[in-house]
């Protein structure tokens, strides 16, 4: 038997990259690779990169500097280390990586991961290999190729890609260029994946896509299905206990999605719905094609069908030309909506995007100041939301043993981590927890005893039944 080769993947960026990294591991397992936690002893290191902001992209080159040293060290010990750059930087700057970083053997764009075994062979034969095309017909690698290694369960909660790419072209964003046009997977393929995952212990599915509610995959009836309809169908699968989806766009919230939130107990009442800004002029300059009021109305439609629904969002501060008043409109929107959580970023000009050509930039100090104020407001809303759980009893899906011995950790409907002292056989179950305290972002509590004993476990009812 040949010794397995070792693979180390480092992922940056969004959930899609996390999912893609898992698919790469599964694909390369078929080539005899096993995962290793350290880059130093790996035969193949993959950097799965993100291009969304300048800081994210720059990480690649500093990491490649470190890897070059590790590669040389391996060579001194007679061991060959291959280095691959995958993800959105590979897609956007593939040629540049080849020039700037001679240590890189393979550059592979997000649509070509299923070709990794082939690219490895090519790199061995030619020294290097680059593939960053958007092959339209096999965008997911699910059509003409044999399906990549079967999707493998890793715990209780899993991501499933349902669509990829974006046609929205917000003026600040690289995603339409790095991930290409919007493509949805057929419903049947998604059902297959979900069945396989639940058979292997998964209980919570997060459907992911750059623009997940633009989903319009072919349904079994030969018609395109909406995300709402897909969620409805997936909720029927036994053992699907919780459903989530991310990231959605305010413009694509249709009645099916609202109905799914009304009708499906499995669909968690926590929605990530980025708005970016509260100013209509900035929203227009961003090409978001919705106003702040449109967004408020979308939130109201969700709230009308699920009173307990909570929201998170993304914000950009310091978009070119953003005035102090326009920034205040963002603060006003946040105050009015009230978020359970939110991410906020300083605007970062990205090469090739229309906003990068806009000249009215906001000064670095002004950006820092705005970001600080926005983050303080979001933090106070998030802490208030978390504190409100204290003293209540909430459902928790338990995922794994926590770091502290004897503790098991799970998540509430709102993705808050919750810890209890309990036996590991609660993993995979949803149980009510009485929340006693909040430590930073994590809730602590005790399993709530059910008021009436269940007939099966109660010796009394067994006696009666016997
Ligand atoms: N598809 C999602 C999110 C894409 S990227 C959506 O439509 O909302 C995640 C977040 O990064 C964005 O929501 C935005 O807030 C932020 N972002 C994207 N490009 C950026 C840029 N050039 N500068 C700063 N933040 C950016
Ligand atoms: Fe980027 Fe806008 Fe598409 Fe989101 S909707 S991925 S922010 S272009
Ligand atoms: Fe980054 Fe690409 Fe995701 S740019 S955020 S890894 S789609």
Coordinates of C-alpha atoms and ligand atoms in Angstrom, one line a residue:
X1 CA 0.0 0.0 0.0
X2 CA 1.3 3.5 -0.9
X3 CA 1.6 6.0 2.0
X4 CA -1.1 8.6 1.7
X5 CA 0.0 12.0 0.6
X6 CA -0.7 14.9 2.9
X7 CA -2.9 17.9 2.0
X8 CA -3.2 21.2 3.8
X9 CA -5.9 23.7 2.8
X10 CA -6.1 27.2 4.2
X11 CA -9.4 29.0 3.4
X12 CA -10.1 32.7 3.5
X13 CA -13.3 34.6 2.8
X14 CA -16.9 33.4 2.7
X15 CA -18.9 30.3 3.5
X16 CA -18.6 29.3 -0.2
X17 CA -14.9 29.0 0.2
X18 CA -15.3 26.8 3.3
X19 CA -17.6 24.6 1.3
X20 CA -15.3 24.5 -1.7
X21 CA -12.4 23.6 0.6
X22 CA -14.4 20.6 1.7
X23 CA -15.1 19.6 -1.8
X24 CA -11.4 19.8 -2.7
X25 CA -10.5 17.6 0.2
X26 CA -13.2 15.1 -0.9
X27 CA -12.0 15.2 -4.5
X28 CA -8.4 14.7 -3.6
X29 CA -9.2 11.9 -1.2
X30 CA -9.8 9.9 -4.3
X31 CA -6.2 10.6 -5.2
X32 CA -4.9 9.2 -1.9
X33 CA -4.6 12.6 -0.1
X34 CA -5.4 12.9 3.6
X35 CA -5.7 16.2 5.4
X36 CA -3.0 17.5 7.7
X37 CA -3.3 20.4 10.1
X38 CA 0.1 21.9 9.3
X39 CA 1.5 23.2 6.0
X40 CA 5.0 22.2 6.9
X41 CA 4.6 18.4 6.5
X42 CA 2.1 18.7 3.5
X43 CA 2.8 17.3 0.0
X44 CA 0.2 19.7 -1.3
X45 CA -0.7 23.1 0.2
X46 CA -3.8 24.9 -1.2
X47 CA -4.5 28.5 -0.4
X48 CA -8.2 29.0 -1.0
X49 CA -8.2 32.8 -1.4
X50 CA -10.6 35.7 -1.1
X51 CA -10.5 38.9 -3.2
X52 CA -13.3 40.9 -1.6
X53 CA -11.2 43.6 0.0
X54 CA -7.5 44.6 -0.4
X55 CA -6.5 43.2 2.9
X56 CA -7.9 39.8 2.1
X57 CA -6.0 39.6 -1.2
X58 CA -2.7 40.8 0.2
X59 CA -2.8 37.9 2.7
X60 CA -2.1 35.5 -0.2
X61 CA 1.3 37.0 -1.0
X62 CA 2.5 37.1 2.6
X63 CA 1.4 33.5 3.1
X64 CA 3.1 32.5 -0.2
X65 CA 6.3 34.1 1.2
X66 CA 6.1 31.8 4.3
X67 CA 5.3 28.8 2.1
X68 CA 8.3 29.3 -0.1
X69 CA 10.5 28.8 2.9
X70 CA 8.6 25.7 3.9
X71 CA 8.9 24.4 0.4
X72 CA 12.6 24.9 0.3
X73 CA 13.0 23.3 3.7
X74 CA 11.0 20.2 2.4
X75 CA 13.2 20.0 -0.7
X76 CA 16.3 20.0 1.6
X77 CA 14.9 16.8 3.2
X78 CA 14.3 15.3 -0.3
X79 CA 10.5 15.9 -0.1
X80 CA 8.5 17.6 -2.8
X81 CA 5.9 20.1 -1.8
X82 CA 3.4 21.5 -4.3
X83 CA 1.7 24.8 -3.8
X84 CA -1.7 25.7 -5.3
X85 CA -3.6 29.0 -5.2
X86 CA -7.3 28.5 -5.5
X87 CA -10.3 30.8 -4.9
X88 CA -11.2 34.3 -6.0
X89 CA -7.7 35.8 -6.1
X90 CA -6.7 32.9 -8.4
X91 CA -9.6 33.8 -10.6
X92 CA -8.9 37.5 -10.6
X93 CA -5.1 37.6 -10.7
X94 CA -4.1 34.2 -11.9
X95 CA -1.5 35.4 -14.4
X96 CA -0.1 37.9 -11.9
X97 CA 0.3 35.1 -9.3
X98 CA 2.2 33.0 -11.8
X99 CA 4.6 36.0 -12.4
X100 CA 4.9 37.3 -8.9
X101 CA 5.2 34.0 -7.1
X102 CA 7.4 31.4 -8.9
X103 CA 6.9 29.1 -5.9
X104 CA 3.3 28.5 -7.0
X105 CA 2.8 25.3 -9.0
X106 CA -1.0 25.4 -9.6
X107 CA -3.5 28.2 -10.0
X108 CA -7.1 27.1 -10.1
X109 CA -10.2 29.2 -10.3
X110 CA -13.4 28.4 -8.3
X111 CA -15.1 26.6 -11.2
X112 CA -12.3 24.2 -11.9
X113 CA -11.7 22.3 -8.6
X114 CA -12.9 19.0 -10.0
X115 CA -9.9 19.3 -12.3
X116 CA -7.4 19.3 -9.5
X117 CA -6.2 15.7 -10.0
X118 CA -5.6 16.5 -13.6
X119 CA -3.9 19.8 -12.8
X120 CA -1.6 18.0 -10.4
X121 CA -0.5 15.7 -13.1
X122 CA 0.0 18.6 -15.5
X123 CA 2.1 20.5 -12.9
X124 CA 4.2 17.4 -12.5
X125 CA 4.8 17.1 -16.2
X126 CA 5.2 20.8 -17.1
X127 CA 6.3 22.3 -13.9
X128 CA 3.2 24.5 -13.5
X129 CA -0.5 24.5 -14.3
X130 CA -3.1 27.3 -14.5
X131 CA -6.8 27.0 -15.0
X132 CA -9.1 29.9 -14.3
X133 CA -11.7 29.7 -17.1
X134 CA -15.4 29.8 -16.5
X135 CA -16.4 26.6 -18.4
X136 CA -20.1 27.4 -18.6
X137 CA -21.3 23.9 -19.3
X138 CA -19.6 22.4 -16.2
X139 CA -19.7 25.3 -13.8
X140 CA -20.3 23.0 -10.9
X141 CA -18.3 20.1 -12.3
X142 CA -21.5 18.1 -11.8
X143 CA -22.5 17.7 -15.5
X144 CA -20.1 16.2 -17.9
X145 CA -17.5 15.0 -15.3
X146 CA -18.1 12.1 -13.1
X147 CA -19.6 13.7 -9.9
X148 CA -16.7 14.7 -7.7
X149 CA -16.2 12.6 -4.6
X150 CA -19.5 12.1 -2.8
X151 CA -20.3 14.9 -0.4
X152 CA -19.1 13.9 3.0
X153 CA -20.8 14.8 6.3
X154 CA -18.6 16.6 8.9
X155 CA -20.7 16.9 12.0
X156 CA -24.2 18.0 12.7
X157 CA -24.4 21.2 10.5
X158 CA -23.4 21.4 6.8
X159 CA -23.3 23.8 4.0
X160 CA -24.8 22.9 0.6
X161 CA -24.2 25.1 -2.4
X162 CA -27.4 25.7 -4.3
X163 CA -26.3 28.6 -6.6
X164 CA -23.1 30.3 -7.4
X165 CA -22.2 33.6 -9.0
X166 CA -23.9 36.9 -9.1
X167 CA -25.5 39.1 -11.8
X168 CA -26.1 42.1 -9.6
X169 CA -22.8 44.1 -10.2
X170 CA -22.8 46.3 -7.2
X171 CA -20.2 48.9 -8.2
X172 CA -17.8 48.0 -5.3
X173 CA -17.9 44.2 -5.6
X174 CA -15.6 41.7 -7.3
X175 CA -17.8 38.7 -6.9
X176 CA -19.5 38.9 -10.4
X177 CA -16.0 38.9 -11.8
X178 CA -14.5 36.1 -9.7
X179 CA -17.5 33.8 -9.5
X180 CA -19.1 34.6 -12.8
X181 CA -22.7 34.7 -13.7
X182 CA -25.5 33.4 -11.5
X183 CA -26.0 29.6 -12.0
X184 CA -28.4 27.5 -9.9
X185 CA -28.1 23.7 -9.3
X186 CA -31.0 21.4 -10.2
X187 CA -33.3 20.6 -7.3
X188 CA -32.8 16.8 -7.7
X189 CA -29.0 17.2 -7.1
X190 CA -29.5 19.3 -4.0
X191 CA -32.0 16.7 -2.6
X192 CA -29.4 13.9 -3.3
X193 CA -26.8 15.8 -1.3
X194 CA -29.1 16.6 1.5
X195 CA -30.3 12.9 1.8
X196 CA -26.7 11.8 1.8
X197 CA -25.7 14.3 4.5
X198 CA -28.7 13.5 6.8
X199 CA -28.0 9.7 6.4
X200 CA -24.6 10.5 7.8
X201 CA -25.7 12.5 10.8
X202 CA -26.3 16.0 9.5
X203 CA -29.3 17.7 11.1
X204 CA -28.9 21.3 10.0
X205 CA -28.4 22.5 6.4
X206 CA -27.4 26.0 5.4
X207 CA -28.1 26.5 1.7
X208 CA -25.4 28.8 0.4
X209 CA -24.9 31.0 -2.6
X210 CA -23.4 34.4 -3.4
X211 CA -27.0 35.4 -4.0
X212 CA -28.9 32.5 -2.6
X213 CA -32.4 33.9 -3.0
X214 CA -31.8 34.4 -6.7
X215 CA -32.0 30.6 -6.8
X216 CA -34.0 29.3 -9.8
X217 CA -32.8 25.7 -10.3
X218 CA -34.6 23.2 -12.5
X219 CA -37.3 21.4 -10.5
X220 CA -38.5 17.8 -10.9
X221 CA -41.5 19.2 -12.7
X222 CA -39.3 20.7 -15.4
X223 CA -39.9 24.3 -14.2
X224 CA -37.5 26.6 -12.3
X225 CA -38.1 26.5 -8.6
X226 CA -37.7 29.4 -6.2
X227 CA -35.6 29.2 -3.0
X228 CA -38.9 29.2 -1.0
X229 CA -40.1 26.1 -2.9
X230 CA -36.8 24.4 -2.5
X231 CA -36.8 25.0 1.2
X232 CA -40.4 23.6 1.4
X233 CA -39.3 20.4 -0.3
X234 CA -36.1 20.0 1.8
X235 CA -38.1 20.4 5.0
X236 CA -40.0 17.2 4.1
X237 CA -36.8 15.1 4.2
X238 CA -36.7 13.1 7.5
X239 CA -34.0 14.2 9.8
X240 CA -33.7 17.7 8.3
X241 CA -34.3 19.5 11.6
X242 CA -33.1 23.0 10.8
X243 CA -32.7 24.9 7.5
X244 CA -30.9 28.2 6.9
X245 CA -29.8 30.1 3.8
X246 CA -27.2 32.7 3.1
X247 CA -26.5 35.3 1.6
X248 CA -29.7 36.8 0.4
X249 CA -30.3 40.0 -1.5
X250 CA -33.2 42.4 -0.5
X251 CA -34.3 42.6 -4.2
X252 CA -34.8 38.9 -4.5
X253 CA -37.1 38.3 -1.5
X254 CA -40.2 36.9 -3.1
X255 CA -43.6 35.7 -1.7
X256 CA -42.4 32.1 -1.7
X257 CA -39.6 32.9 0.6
X258 CA -41.9 34.8 3.0
X259 CA -44.3 31.9 2.8
X260 CA -41.5 29.5 3.7
X261 CA -40.8 31.5 6.8
X262 CA -44.5 31.5 7.7
X263 CA -45.0 27.8 7.1
X264 CA -41.8 25.9 8.0
X265 CA -40.9 25.2 11.6
X266 CA -37.5 23.9 10.3
X267 CA -36.6 27.3 8.7
X268 CA -34.7 29.2 11.3
X269 CA -36.0 32.8 12.1
X270 CA -32.6 34.4 11.5
X271 CA -31.9 36.0 8.1
X272 CA -28.7 37.6 6.9
X273 CA -29.9 40.4 4.7
X274 CA -27.1 42.8 3.7
X275 CA -28.2 46.4 3.0
X276 CA -24.7 48.1 2.8
X277 CA -26.0 51.7 3.5
X278 CA -29.0 53.6 4.7
X279 CA -28.5 56.4 2.2
X280 CA -30.5 56.3 -1.0
X281 CA -27.9 58.3 -2.9
X282 CA -25.2 55.9 -1.8
X283 CA -27.4 52.9 -2.5
X284 CA -27.9 54.2 -6.1
X285 CA -24.2 54.8 -6.5
X286 CA -23.6 51.3 -5.3
X287 CA -26.1 50.0 -8.0
X288 CA -28.0 48.2 -5.3
X289 CA -31.3 49.0 -7.1
X290 CA -33.2 49.4 -3.9
X291 CA -33.8 52.3 -1.5
X292 CA -33.6 52.2 2.3
X293 CA -37.4 52.2 2.4
X294 CA -37.6 49.3 0.0
X295 CA -35.3 47.5 2.5
X296 CA -37.5 48.5 5.5
X297 CA -40.6 47.1 3.6
X298 CA -38.8 43.8 3.0
X299 CA -38.0 43.5 6.7
X300 CA -41.6 44.3 7.5
X301 CA -42.8 41.5 5.3
X302 CA -40.6 39.0 7.2
X303 CA -41.7 40.3 10.5
X304 CA -45.4 40.1 9.6
X305 CA -45.2 36.3 9.2
X306 CA -42.6 35.5 12.0
X307 CA -42.6 37.8 15.0
X308 CA -39.5 36.1 16.4
X309 CA -37.4 36.7 13.3
X310 CA -34.1 38.4 13.7
X311 CA -31.7 39.9 11.1
X312 CA -28.1 40.4 10.5
X313 CA -26.5 42.6 7.7
X314 CA -23.4 43.8 6.1
X315 CA -22.4 47.5 5.9
X316 CA -19.8 49.5 4.0
X317 CA -18.6 52.8 5.4
X318 CA -16.7 55.4 3.4
X319 CA -18.0 54.5 -0.1
X320 CA -16.7 57.1 -2.5
X321 CA -18.4 60.5 -1.9
X322 CA -20.3 59.3 1.3
X323 CA -21.0 62.5 3.3
X324 CA -21.4 62.7 7.1
X325 CA -25.2 63.0 6.6
X326 CA -25.3 60.0 4.3
X327 CA -23.4 58.0 6.9
X328 CA -25.9 59.2 9.6
X329 CA -28.6 57.7 7.4
X330 CA -26.9 54.3 7.9
X331 CA -26.8 54.8 11.7
X332 CA -30.5 55.7 11.6
X333 CA -31.4 52.6 9.6
X334 CA -29.5 50.4 12.0
X335 CA -31.2 52.0 15.0
X336 CA -34.6 51.6 13.3
X337 CA -34.2 47.9 12.2
X338 CA -32.4 46.6 15.3
X339 CA -30.0 43.8 14.4
X340 CA -29.0 40.7 16.2
X341 CA -25.6 40.9 14.6
X342 CA -23.9 42.7 11.7
X343 CA -20.6 43.0 9.8
X344 CA -19.2 46.3 8.8
X345 CA -16.3 47.1 6.6
X346 CA -14.3 50.1 5.4
X347 CA -14.8 50.5 1.7
X348 CA -11.9 49.0 -0.2
X349 CA -11.4 49.9 -3.9
X350 CA -11.1 46.8 -6.0
X351 CA -9.4 46.7 -9.4
X352 CA -11.7 46.5 -12.3
X353 CA -14.9 47.5 -10.4
X354 CA -16.7 50.8 -11.4
X355 CA -16.4 52.3 -7.9
X356 CA -12.6 52.0 -8.0
X357 CA -12.8 54.7 -10.7
X358 CA -14.8 57.1 -8.5
X359 CA -12.5 59.9 -7.4
X360 CA -14.3 61.4 -4.4
X361 CA -12.7 59.3 -1.7
X362 CA -13.4 59.5 2.0
X363 CA -10.3 60.1 4.1
X364 CA -8.8 57.2 6.2
X365 CA -9.4 59.0 9.5
X366 CA -13.0 59.7 8.5
X367 CA -13.5 56.0 7.6
X368 CA -12.0 54.9 10.9
X369 CA -14.3 57.2 12.8
X370 CA -17.4 56.1 10.9
X371 CA -16.5 52.4 11.3
X372 CA -16.0 52.9 15.0
X373 CA -19.4 54.6 15.5
X374 CA -21.2 52.0 13.4
X375 CA -19.5 49.1 15.2
X376 CA -20.3 50.5 18.6
X377 CA -24.0 50.8 17.7
X378 CA -24.1 47.2 16.2
X379 CA -22.2 45.9 19.3
X380 CA -24.8 47.4 21.6
X381 CA -27.6 45.9 19.6
X382 CA -26.0 42.5 19.6
X383 CA -25.3 42.5 23.3
X384 CA -28.9 43.6 24.0
X385 CA -30.2 40.8 21.8
X386 CA -27.9 38.2 23.5
X387 CA -28.8 39.4 27.0
X388 CA -32.5 39.1 26.2
X389 CA -32.0 35.4 26.1
X390 CA -31.0 35.2 29.8
X391 CA -33.8 33.8 31.9
X392 CA -35.6 32.3 28.9
X393 CA -35.8 28.7 27.7
X394 CA -34.6 28.3 24.1
X395 CA -34.1 25.3 21.7
X396 CA -30.5 24.4 21.1
X397 CA -29.2 22.0 18.5
X398 CA -26.2 20.3 20.1
X399 CA -23.2 20.0 17.9
X400 CA -20.1 18.8 19.8
X401 CA -18.1 18.5 23.0
X402 CA -16.9 21.9 24.1
X403 CA -13.4 22.7 25.2
X404 CA -14.3 22.6 28.9
X405 CA -14.6 18.9 30.0
X406 CA -18.2 17.8 30.4
X407 CA -19.7 20.6 28.4
X408 CA -21.5 20.2 25.2
X409 CA -22.0 23.2 22.9
X410 CA -24.8 23.8 20.4
X411 CA -26.5 26.7 18.7
X412 CA -29.8 28.5 19.2
X413 CA -32.0 29.5 16.3
X414 CA -30.0 32.7 16.1
X415 CA -26.7 31.0 15.9
X416 CA -25.7 32.0 19.4
X417 CA -23.4 29.3 20.9
X418 CA -25.0 27.8 24.0
X419 CA -23.1 25.6 26.5
X420 CA -24.5 23.0 28.9
X421 CA -23.1 20.3 31.2
X422 CA -24.5 17.1 29.7
X423 CA -23.7 13.7 28.3
X424 CA -22.4 13.6 24.7
X425 CA -25.4 11.6 23.6
X426 CA -27.4 14.9 23.3
X427 CA -25.2 15.7 20.2
X428 CA -27.5 15.9 17.2
X429 CA -30.6 16.6 19.2
X430 CA -32.6 19.8 19.7
X431 CA -33.3 20.3 23.4
X432 CA -34.7 23.1 25.4
X433 CA -32.1 25.0 27.5
X434 CA -32.8 27.4 30.3
X435 CA -30.3 30.2 29.8
X436 CA -28.6 31.5 33.0
X437 CA -25.8 33.7 31.8
X438 CA -23.9 35.3 28.9
X439 CA -20.2 35.2 28.6
X440 CA -19.0 37.4 25.8
X441 CA -21.0 36.0 22.8
X442 CA -21.7 32.6 24.4
X443 CA -24.8 31.6 26.3
X444 CA -24.6 29.2 29.3
X445 CA -27.5 27.3 30.8
X446 CA -29.0 24.0 31.8
X447 CA -31.0 21.4 30.0
X448 CA -34.6 22.3 30.9
X449 CA -36.4 19.3 32.4
X450 CA -39.6 18.6 30.5
X451 CA -42.7 19.2 32.6
X452 CA -44.3 15.8 32.0
X453 CA -42.3 12.5 31.7
X454 CA -42.6 11.0 28.3
X455 CA -44.7 7.7 28.3
X456 CA -41.8 5.6 26.9
X457 CA -39.3 6.4 29.6
X458 CA -41.7 6.6 32.5
X459 CA -41.7 3.4 34.6
X460 CA -45.2 4.3 35.8
X461 CA -46.8 4.4 32.3
X462 CA -44.9 1.2 31.4
X463 CA -46.5 -0.5 34.4
X464 CA -49.8 0.8 33.4
X465 CA -49.4 -0.3 29.8
X466 CA -48.1 -3.8 30.8
Ligands
LIG1 N1 -23.4 38.4 -1.8 C1 -23.5 39.1 -0.7 C2 -22.1 39.4 0.0 C3 -20.9 39.6 -0.8 S1 -19.4 40.0 -0.1 C4 -24.3 40.3 -0.8 O1 -24.8 40.6 -1.8 O2 -24.6 41.0 0.1 C5 -19.7 40.2 1.6 C6 -19.7 41.7 2.1 O3 -18.4 42.3 1.8 C7 -20.6 42.5 1.3 O4 -21.9 42.4 1.7 C8 -20.1 43.9 1.5 O5 -20.6 44.5 2.7 C9 -18.6 43.7 1.7 N2 -17.8 44.1 0.6 C10 -17.9 43.7 -0.7 N3 -17.0 44.4 -1.5 C11 -16.4 45.3 -0.7 C12 -15.5 46.3 -0.9 N4 -15.0 46.6 -2.1 N5 -15.1 47.1 0.2 C13 -15.5 46.8 1.4 N6 -16.5 45.9 1.7 C14 -16.9 45.1 0.6
LIG2 FE1 -21.4 41.5 -4.7 FE2 -23.6 42.9 -4.9 FE3 -23.4 40.5 -6.0 FE4 -23.5 40.8 -3.3 S1 -25.1 41.3 -4.8 S2 -22.1 39.4 -4.5 S3 -22.4 42.6 -3.0 S4 -22.3 42.2 -6.6
LIG3 FE1 -14.2 36.3 -1.1 FE2 -14.7 35.2 -3.3 FE3 -16.2 34.7 -1.2 S1 -14.1 37.2 -3.1 S2 -16.1 36.6 -0.1 S3 -14.1 34.2 -1.4 S4 -16.9 34.8 -3.3

